[in-house]
PDB file of C-alpha atoms in Angstrom:
ATOM      1  CA  PHE Y 168      93.981  85.035  72.717  1.00  0.00           C
ATOM      2  CA  PRO Y 169      96.799  83.738  70.558  1.00  0.00           C
ATOM      3  CA  TYR Y 170      98.909  80.755  71.609  1.00  0.00           C
ATOM      4  CA  THR Y 171      96.734  79.915  74.575  1.00  0.00           C
ATOM      5  CA  THR Y 172      97.317  76.429  75.894  1.00  0.00           C
ATOM      6  CA  LEU Y 173      96.282  75.505  79.399  1.00  0.00           C
ATOM      7  CA  PHE Y 174      98.271  72.848  81.219  1.00  0.00           C
ATOM      8  CA  ARG Y 175      99.303  71.850  84.708  1.00  0.00           C
ATOM      9  CA  SER Y 176     102.928  71.026  85.310  1.00  0.00           C
ATOM     10  CA  THR Y 177     103.424  68.516  88.091  1.00  0.00           C
ATOM     11  CA  ASP Y 178     107.083  67.998  87.277  1.00  0.00           C
ATOM     12  CA  ALA Y 179     108.316  71.505  88.092  1.00  0.00           C
ATOM     13  CA  VAL Y 180     111.350  71.726  90.376  1.00  0.00           C
ATOM     14  CA  SER Y 181     109.803  74.795  92.016  1.00  0.00           C
ATOM     15  CA  CYS Y 182     106.830  77.063  91.444  1.00  0.00           C
ATOM     16  CA  PHE Y 183     106.417  80.299  93.381  1.00  0.00           C
ATOM     17  CA  VAL Y 184     103.541  82.772  93.060  1.00  0.00           C
ATOM     18  CA  GLU Y 185     103.879  86.286  94.461  1.00  0.00           C
ATOM     19  CA  GLU Y 186     100.852  88.532  94.906  1.00  0.00           C
ATOM     20  CA  GLU Y 187     100.951  91.991  96.463  1.00  0.00           C
ATOM     21  CA  ARG Y 188      97.842  93.902  97.440  1.00  0.00           C
ATOM     22  CA  ASN Y 189      96.832  95.929  94.351  1.00  0.00           C
ATOM     23  CA  GLY Y 190     100.258  95.157  92.909  1.00  0.00           C
ATOM     24  CA  ILE Y 191     102.103  92.375  91.184  1.00  0.00           C
ATOM     25  CA  TYR Y 192     100.681  88.899  90.672  1.00  0.00           C
ATOM     26  CA  ASP Y 193     103.487  86.832  89.143  1.00  0.00           C
ATOM     27  CA  LEU Y 194     104.673  83.264  88.870  1.00  0.00           C
ATOM     28  CA  GLU Y 195     108.227  81.944  88.731  1.00  0.00           C
ATOM     29  CA  MET Y 196     108.685  78.288  87.896  1.00  0.00           C
ATOM     30  CA  GLN Y 197     111.762  76.156  87.368  1.00  0.00           C
ATOM     31  CA  ILE Y 198     111.331  73.111  85.183  1.00  0.00           C
ATOM     32  CA  PRO Y 199     113.846  70.554  83.893  1.00  0.00           C
ATOM     33  CA  GLU Y 200     114.393  70.332  80.139  1.00  0.00           C
ATOM     34  CA  GLN Y 201     113.771  66.586  80.433  1.00  0.00           C
ATOM     35  CA  SER Y 202     110.327  66.945  82.035  1.00  0.00           C
ATOM     36  CA  LYS Y 203     107.173  65.564  80.481  1.00  0.00           C
ATOM     37  CA  HIS Y 204     105.676  69.027  79.835  1.00  0.00           C
ATOM     38  CA  PHE Y 205     108.805  70.941  78.842  1.00  0.00           C
ATOM     39  CA  SER Y 206     107.787  71.013  75.171  1.00  0.00           C
ATOM     40  CA  ASP Y 207     104.585  72.838  76.199  1.00  0.00           C
ATOM     41  CA  ILE Y 208     106.568  75.786  77.611  1.00  0.00           C
ATOM     42  CA  LYS Y 209     106.310  78.582  75.037  1.00  0.00           C
ATOM     43  CA  LEU Y 210     105.904  82.349  75.222  1.00  0.00           C
ATOM     44  CA  GLU Y 211     102.286  83.520  75.572  1.00  0.00           C
ATOM     45  CA  ARG Y 212     101.064  80.107  76.718  1.00  0.00           C
ATOM     46  CA  ILE Y 213      99.274  79.696  80.025  1.00  0.00           C
ATOM     47  CA  ILE Y 214     100.307  77.821  83.148  1.00  0.00           C
ATOM     48  CA  LEU Y 215      97.575  76.916  85.617  1.00  0.00           C
ATOM     49  CA  ALA Y 216      98.992  77.159  89.145  1.00  0.00           C
ATOM     50  CA  LYS Y 217      97.587  77.232  92.673  1.00  0.00           C
ATOM     51  CA  PRO Y 218      98.758  80.599  94.096  1.00  0.00           C
ATOM     52  CA  ASN Y 219      98.129  79.693  97.736  1.00  0.00           C
ATOM     53  CA  PRO Y 220      96.492  76.943  99.807  1.00  0.00           C
ATOM     54  CA  GLU Y 221      93.022  78.598  99.797  1.00  0.00           C
ATOM     55  CA  ASP Y 222      92.469  79.831  96.233  1.00  0.00           C
ATOM     56  CA  ASP Y 223      91.653  77.827  93.125  1.00  0.00           C
ATOM     57  CA  PRO Y 224      94.355  77.393  90.463  1.00  0.00           C
ATOM     58  CA  GLN Y 225      94.918  80.567  88.468  1.00  0.00           C
ATOM     59  CA  PRO Y 226      96.079  81.112  84.860  1.00  0.00           C
ATOM     60  CA  PHE Y 227      99.456  82.788  84.347  1.00  0.00           C
ATOM     61  CA  ARG Y 228     100.654  83.838  80.877  1.00  0.00           C
ATOM     62  CA  ILE Y 229     104.314  83.085  80.142  1.00  0.00           C
ATOM     63  CA  HIS Y 230     106.315  86.193  79.222  1.00  0.00           C
ATOM     64  CA  ARG Y 231     109.916  85.012  79.680  1.00  0.00           C
ATOM     65  CA  ILE Y 232     111.796  81.738  79.426  1.00  0.00           C
ATOM     66  CA  SER Y 233     115.452  81.615  80.488  1.00  0.00           C
ATOM     67  CA  LYS Y 234     118.264  79.738  78.807  1.00  0.00           C
ATOM     68  CA  PRO Y 235     118.884  76.368  80.460  1.00  0.00           C
ATOM     69  CA  MET Y 236     121.312  76.277  83.386  1.00  0.00           C
ATOM     70  CA  ASN Y 237     122.306  72.741  84.408  1.00  0.00           C
ATOM     71  CA  GLY Y 238     119.262  71.443  82.541  1.00  0.00           C
ATOM     72  CA  ILE Y 239     116.807  73.722  84.393  1.00  0.00           C
ATOM     73  CA  VAL Y 240     114.787  76.519  82.750  1.00  0.00           C
ATOM     74  CA  THR Y 241     113.216  79.399  84.676  1.00  0.00           C
ATOM     75  CA  VAL Y 242     109.791  80.476  83.439  1.00  0.00           C
ATOM     76  CA  LEU Y 243     108.268  83.845  84.365  1.00  0.00           C
ATOM     77  CA  ALA Y 244     104.558  84.477  83.943  1.00  0.00           C
ATOM     78  CA  ASN Y 245     101.993  87.145  84.871  1.00  0.00           C
ATOM     79  CA  HIS Y 246      98.451  86.504  86.059  1.00  0.00           C
ATOM     80  CA  ILE Y 247      95.984  86.493  83.172  1.00  0.00           C
ATOM     81  CA  SER Y 248      94.628  89.828  84.451  1.00  0.00           C
ATOM     82  CA  TYR Y 249      97.750  91.448  82.973  1.00  0.00           C
ATOM     83  CA  ASP Y 250      96.090  90.883  79.578  1.00  0.00           C
ATOM     84  CA  LEU Y 251      94.022  93.939  80.550  1.00  0.00           C
ATOM     85  CA  LYS Y 252      97.129  96.030  79.729  1.00  0.00           C
ATOM     86  CA  GLY Y 253      96.344  95.422  76.060  1.00  0.00           C
ATOM     87  CA  MET Y 254      92.652  96.315  76.221  1.00  0.00           C
ATOM     88  CA  PRO Y 255      91.907  99.995  75.592  1.00  0.00           C
ATOM     89  CA  VAL Y 256      88.812 101.612  77.039  1.00  0.00           C
ATOM     90  CA  ASN Y 257      87.132 104.753  75.741  1.00  0.00           C
ATOM     91  CA  SER Y 258      86.661 107.901  77.799  1.00  0.00           C
ATOM     92  CA  PHE Y 259      83.646 107.906  80.139  1.00  0.00           C
ATOM     93  CA  ILE Y 260      82.069 109.481  83.208  1.00  0.00           C
ATOM     94  CA  ALA Y 261      80.638 107.399  86.047  1.00  0.00           C
ATOM     95  CA  ASN Y 262      78.818 108.646  89.146  1.00  0.00           C
ATOM     96  CA  SER Y 263      79.449 105.544  91.288  1.00  0.00           C
ATOM     97  CA  CYS Y 264      81.993 102.795  91.727  1.00  0.00           C
ATOM     98  CA  SER Y 265      79.613 100.128  90.413  1.00  0.00           C
ATOM     99  CA  ILE Y 266      78.977 102.133  87.225  1.00  0.00           C
ATOM    100  CA  ALA Y 267      82.709 102.834  86.759  1.00  0.00           C
ATOM    101  CA  VAL Y 268      83.509  99.126  87.107  1.00  0.00           C
ATOM    102  CA  ALA Y 269      80.770  98.220  84.603  1.00  0.00           C
ATOM    103  CA  LYS Y 270      82.072 100.811  82.117  1.00  0.00           C
ATOM    104  CA  LEU Y 271      85.499  99.146  82.058  1.00  0.00           C
ATOM    105  CA  LYS Y 272      83.848  96.379  80.037  1.00  0.00           C
ATOM    106  CA  SER Y 273      81.078  98.279  78.241  1.00  0.00           C
ATOM    107  CA  GLU Y 274      83.462 101.002  77.006  1.00  0.00           C
ATOM    108  CA  SER Y 275      86.236  98.585  76.047  1.00  0.00           C
ATOM    109  CA  LEU Y 276      87.307  99.157  72.447  1.00  0.00           C
ATOM    110  CA  ILE Y 277      87.925  95.429  71.910  1.00  0.00           C
ATOM    111  CA  ALA Y 278      86.112  92.340  73.166  1.00  0.00           C
ATOM    112  CA  CYS Y 279      86.882  91.855  76.859  1.00  0.00           C
ATOM    113  CA  PRO Y 280      86.492  88.344  78.341  1.00  0.00           C
ATOM    114  CA  PHE Y 281      86.795  89.620  81.930  1.00  0.00           C
ATOM    115  CA  THR Y 282      83.972  90.328  84.352  1.00  0.00           C
ATOM    116  CA  PHE Y 283      84.178  93.214  86.828  1.00  0.00           C
ATOM    117  CA  THR Y 284      82.314  93.569  90.114  1.00  0.00           C
ATOM    118  CA  THR Y 285      82.559  95.659  93.262  1.00  0.00           C
ATOM    119  CA  ASN Y 286      81.044  95.848  96.728  1.00  0.00           C
ATOM    120  CA  ILE Y 287      82.067  99.492  97.172  1.00  0.00           C
ATOM    121  CA  VAL Y 288      79.119 101.841  97.568  1.00  0.00           C
ATOM    122  CA  SER Y 289      80.186 105.334  96.575  1.00  0.00           C
ATOM    123  CA  SER Y 290      78.628 108.186  94.629  1.00  0.00           C
ATOM    124  CA  THR Y 291      81.963 109.834  93.828  1.00  0.00           C
ATOM    125  CA  ILE Y 292      82.269 110.840  90.173  1.00  0.00           C
ATOM    126  CA  MET Y 293      85.042 109.255  88.107  1.00  0.00           C
ATOM    127  CA  THR Y 294      85.984 111.055  84.894  1.00  0.00           C
ATOM    128  CA  VAL Y 295      88.116 109.360  82.259  1.00  0.00           C
ATOM    129  CA  ALA Y 296      88.974 112.145  79.808  1.00  0.00           C
ATOM    130  CA  LYS Y 297      90.969 110.095  77.297  1.00  0.00           C
ATOM    131  CA  PRO Y 298      91.412 106.435  76.394  1.00  0.00           C
ATOM    132  CA  TYR Y 299      93.538 104.268  78.682  1.00  0.00           C
ATOM    133  CA  THR Y 300      93.989 100.555  79.050  1.00  0.00           C
ATOM    134  CA  ILE Y 301      91.669  98.804  81.473  1.00  0.00           C
ATOM    135  CA  ARG Y 302      94.612  97.814  83.687  1.00  0.00           C
ATOM    136  CA  ASP Y 303      95.753 101.471  83.864  1.00  0.00           C
ATOM    137  CA  LEU Y 304      92.263 102.574  84.908  1.00  0.00           C
ATOM    138  CA  MET Y 305      92.194  99.928  87.607  1.00  0.00           C
ATOM    139  CA  GLY Y 306      95.253 101.553  89.186  1.00  0.00           C
ATOM    140  CA  GLY Y 307      98.383 103.195  87.906  1.00  0.00           C
ATOM    141  CA  VAL Y 308      97.165 106.503  86.527  1.00  0.00           C
ATOM    142  CA  ARG Y 309      95.796 109.566  88.279  1.00  0.00           C
ATOM    143  CA  GLY Y 310      92.030 109.233  88.633  1.00  0.00           C
ATOM    144  CA  SER Y 311      92.039 105.409  88.478  1.00  0.00           C
ATOM    145  CA  LEU Y 312      89.485 103.285  90.326  1.00  0.00           C
ATOM    146  CA  ILE Y 313      91.881 102.847  93.259  1.00  0.00           C
ATOM    147  CA  ASP Y 314      92.559 106.604  93.386  1.00  0.00           C
ATOM    148  CA  THR Y 315      88.865 107.446  93.205  1.00  0.00           C
ATOM    149  CA  TYR Y 316      87.226 104.717  95.302  1.00  0.00           C
ATOM    150  CA  GLY Y 317      90.020 102.919  97.171  1.00  0.00           C
ATOM    151  CA  GLY Y 318      89.664  99.215  97.832  1.00  0.00           C
ATOM    152  CA  GLU Y 319      91.565  96.025  97.151  1.00  0.00           C
ATOM    153  CA  TYR Y 320      91.521  93.832  94.053  1.00  0.00           C
ATOM    154  CA  LYS Y 321      90.767  90.131  94.096  1.00  0.00           C
ATOM    155  CA  PHE Y 322      91.551  88.254  90.888  1.00  0.00           C
ATOM    156  CA  ASP Y 323      90.003  84.884  90.127  1.00  0.00           C
ATOM    157  CA  ARG Y 324      90.767  83.737  86.606  1.00  0.00           C
ATOM    158  CA  PHE Y 325      88.808  86.125  84.342  1.00  0.00           C
ATOM    159  CA  SER Y 326      86.929  87.716  87.242  1.00  0.00           C
ATOM    160  CA  VAL Y 327      88.101  91.004  88.767  1.00  0.00           C
ATOM    161  CA  GLN Y 328      86.569  92.183  92.030  1.00  0.00           C
ATOM    162  CA  LEU Y 329      87.213  95.576  93.597  1.00  0.00           C
ATOM    163  CA  LEU Y 330      86.447  95.000  97.269  1.00  0.00           C
ATOM    164  CA  SER Y 331      86.269  97.520 100.081  1.00  0.00           C
ATOM    165  CA  ALA Y 332      88.490  95.106 102.024  1.00  0.00           C
ATOM    166  CA  ARG Y 333      89.906  91.748 101.062  1.00  0.00           C
ATOM    167  CA  GLY Y 334      89.966  89.211 103.864  1.00  0.00           C
ATOM    168  CA  GLN Y 335      89.414  89.964 107.528  1.00  0.00           C
ATOM    169  CA  ASP Y 336      91.108  92.325 109.959  1.00  0.00           C
ATOM    170  CA  ARG Y 337      92.475  90.107 112.722  1.00  0.00           C
TER     171      ARG Y 337
END
Protein backbone atom coordinates (compact mmCIF):
# COMPACT_ATOMS: atom_id res chain seq x y z
CA PHE A 1 0.00 0.00 0.00
CA PRO A 2 1.43 3.39 -0.88
CA TYR A 3 2.39 5.90 1.81
CA THR A 4 1.88 3.48 4.65
CA THR A 5 3.50 4.60 7.86
CA LEU A 6 2.39 3.19 11.18
CA PHE A 7 2.69 5.37 14.25
CA ARG A 8 1.03 5.95 17.59
CA SER A 9 0.21 9.49 18.57
CA THR A 10 0.26 10.04 22.30
CA ASP A 11 0.05 13.81 21.98
CA ALA A 12 -3.40 14.02 20.41
CA VAL A 13 -5.84 16.46 22.04
CA SER A 14 -8.64 13.97 21.40
CA CYS A 15 -9.11 10.71 19.54
CA PHE A 16 -12.56 9.21 19.02
CA VAL A 17 -13.35 5.95 17.22
CA GLU A 18 -16.91 5.20 16.11
CA GLU A 19 -17.95 1.71 15.05
CA GLU A 20 -21.49 0.72 14.09
CA ARG A 21 -22.58 -2.88 13.67
CA ASN A 22 -21.93 -3.75 9.99
CA GLY A 23 -21.50 -0.03 9.34
CA ILE A 24 -18.94 2.69 9.74
CA TYR A 25 -15.63 2.23 11.53
CA ASP A 26 -14.00 5.67 11.63
CA LEU A 27 -11.54 7.68 13.65
CA GLU A 28 -11.52 11.41 14.36
CA MET A 29 -8.44 12.84 16.00
CA GLN A 30 -7.44 16.37 16.92
CA ILE A 31 -3.74 17.06 17.13
CA PRO A 32 -1.81 20.30 17.72
CA GLU A 33 0.45 21.55 14.94
CA GLN A 34 3.24 21.77 17.52
CA SER A 35 3.03 18.11 18.55
CA LYS A 36 5.92 15.70 18.22
CA HIS A 37 4.17 13.58 15.55
CA PHE A 38 2.43 16.31 13.56
CA SER A 39 4.88 15.99 10.66
CA ASP A 40 3.85 12.32 10.33
CA ILE A 41 0.22 13.28 9.57
CA LYS A 42 -0.23 12.85 5.81
CA LEU A 43 -3.02 11.56 3.59
CA GLU A 44 -3.04 7.76 3.14
CA ARG A 45 -0.83 7.18 6.18
CA ILE A 46 -1.98 4.96 9.02
CA ILE A 47 -2.77 5.81 12.63
CA LEU A 48 -2.77 2.96 15.13
CA ALA A 49 -5.49 3.61 17.72
CA LYS A 50 -7.25 1.61 20.42
CA PRO A 51 -10.95 1.69 19.41
CA ASN A 52 -12.28 0.63 22.81
CA PRO A 53 -11.00 -0.67 26.16
CA GLU A 54 -11.20 -4.37 25.12
CA ASP A 55 -9.81 -4.53 21.58
CA ASP A 56 -6.21 -4.28 20.42
CA PRO A 57 -5.09 -1.11 18.61
CA GLN A 58 -6.42 -0.95 15.06
CA PRO A 59 -5.00 0.70 11.91
CA PHE A 60 -6.93 3.63 10.44
CA ARG A 61 -5.98 5.16 7.08
CA ILE A 62 -6.06 8.97 6.97
CA HIS A 63 -8.40 10.33 4.29
CA ARG A 64 -8.86 13.96 5.38
CA ILE A 65 -6.83 16.56 7.23
CA SER A 66 -8.46 19.89 8.12
CA LYS A 67 -6.88 23.32 7.98
CA PRO A 68 -5.55 24.39 11.38
CA MET A 69 -7.96 26.20 13.71
CA ASN A 70 -6.24 27.78 16.72
CA GLY A 71 -3.25 25.51 16.09
CA ILE A 72 -5.33 22.30 16.11
CA VAL A 73 -5.83 20.02 13.08
CA THR A 74 -8.67 17.50 12.78
CA VAL A 75 -7.71 14.21 11.15
CA LEU A 76 -10.32 11.80 9.76
CA ALA A 77 -9.45 8.19 9.05
CA ASN A 78 -11.23 4.95 8.11
CA HIS A 79 -10.42 1.50 9.45
CA ILE A 80 -7.95 -0.33 7.22
CA SER A 81 -10.80 -2.63 6.12
CA TYR A 82 -12.04 0.24 3.95
CA ASP A 83 -9.09 -0.59 1.66
CA LEU A 84 -11.33 -3.45 0.51
CA LYS A 85 -13.31 -0.82 -1.45
CA GLY A 86 -10.42 -0.76 -3.93
CA MET A 87 -10.10 -4.52 -4.35
CA PRO A 88 -12.23 -5.97 -7.15
CA VAL A 89 -13.39 -9.57 -7.02
CA ASN A 90 -14.45 -11.66 -10.00
CA SER A 91 -17.89 -13.22 -10.37
CA PHE A 92 -18.41 -16.53 -8.54
CA ILE A 93 -20.96 -18.96 -7.14
CA ALA A 94 -20.69 -20.36 -3.62
CA ASN A 95 -22.94 -22.96 -1.98
CA SER A 96 -22.11 -22.03 1.63
CA CYS A 97 -21.08 -19.04 3.69
CA SER A 98 -17.61 -20.45 4.35
CA ILE A 99 -17.00 -20.94 0.61
CA ALA A 100 -18.34 -17.46 -0.20
CA VAL A 101 -16.03 -15.90 2.39
CA ALA A 102 -13.04 -17.85 1.02
CA LYS A 103 -13.86 -16.75 -2.54
CA LEU A 104 -13.60 -13.08 -1.56
CA LYS A 105 -9.84 -13.65 -1.39
CA SER A 106 -9.36 -16.41 -3.97
CA GLU A 107 -11.34 -14.53 -6.65
CA SER A 108 -9.79 -11.15 -5.89
CA LEU A 109 -8.37 -9.60 -9.05
CA ILE A 110 -5.45 -8.05 -7.13
CA ALA A 111 -3.38 -9.29 -4.21
CA CYS A 112 -5.46 -9.12 -1.03
CA PRO A 113 -3.63 -8.95 2.33
CA PHE A 114 -6.82 -9.61 4.32
CA THR A 115 -7.97 -12.91 5.77
CA PHE A 116 -11.66 -13.84 5.88
CA THR A 117 -13.35 -16.30 8.23
CA THR A 118 -16.87 -17.12 9.36
CA ASN A 119 -18.64 -19.25 11.95
CA ILE A 120 -21.92 -19.20 10.00
CA VAL A 121 -23.03 -22.63 8.85
CA SER A 122 -25.35 -22.24 5.88
CA SER A 123 -25.84 -24.03 2.58
CA THR A 124 -27.57 -21.08 0.91
CA ILE A 125 -26.21 -20.35 -2.57
CA MET A 126 -24.61 -16.96 -3.19
CA THR A 127 -24.29 -15.89 -6.83
CA VAL A 128 -22.08 -12.98 -7.82
CA ALA A 129 -22.93 -12.36 -11.48
CA LYS A 130 -20.49 -9.52 -12.15
CA PRO A 131 -17.36 -8.08 -10.56
CA TYR A 132 -17.75 -5.97 -7.43
CA THR A 133 -15.34 -4.74 -4.81
CA ILE A 134 -14.81 -7.00 -1.82
CA ARG A 135 -16.27 -4.36 0.52
CA ASP A 136 -19.43 -4.15 -1.65
CA LEU A 137 -19.85 -7.93 -1.51
CA MET A 138 -19.48 -7.87 2.25
CA GLY A 139 -22.54 -5.62 2.45
CA GLY A 140 -23.92 -2.77 0.41
CA VAL A 141 -25.19 -4.45 -2.74
CA ARG A 142 -28.11 -6.79 -3.29
CA GLY A 143 -26.97 -10.37 -2.79
CA SER A 144 -24.04 -9.45 -0.51
CA LEU A 145 -22.81 -11.74 2.27
CA ILE A 146 -24.96 -9.88 4.82
CA ASP A 147 -28.02 -10.13 2.55
CA THR A 148 -27.45 -13.82 1.90
CA TYR A 149 -26.20 -15.13 5.25
CA GLY A 150 -26.81 -12.39 7.82
CA GLY A 151 -24.35 -11.99 10.66
CA GLU A 152 -22.13 -9.31 12.13
CA TYR A 153 -18.63 -8.28 11.10
CA LYS A 154 -15.68 -8.15 13.45
CA PHE A 155 -12.59 -6.38 12.13
CA ASP A 156 -9.17 -6.94 13.66
CA ARG A 157 -6.43 -5.31 11.64
CA PHE A 158 -6.27 -7.32 8.38
CA SER A 159 -8.64 -10.01 9.65
CA VAL A 160 -12.34 -9.93 8.77
CA GLN A 161 -14.73 -12.26 10.57
CA LEU A 162 -18.38 -12.72 9.66
CA LEU A 163 -19.93 -13.99 12.88
CA SER A 164 -23.44 -15.26 13.49
CA ALA A 165 -23.47 -12.93 16.51
CA ARG A 166 -20.81 -10.62 17.86
CA GLY A 167 -20.63 -10.49 21.64
CA GLN A 168 -23.22 -11.86 24.02
CA ASP A 169 -26.94 -11.23 24.42
CA ARG A 170 -27.35 -9.92 27.96
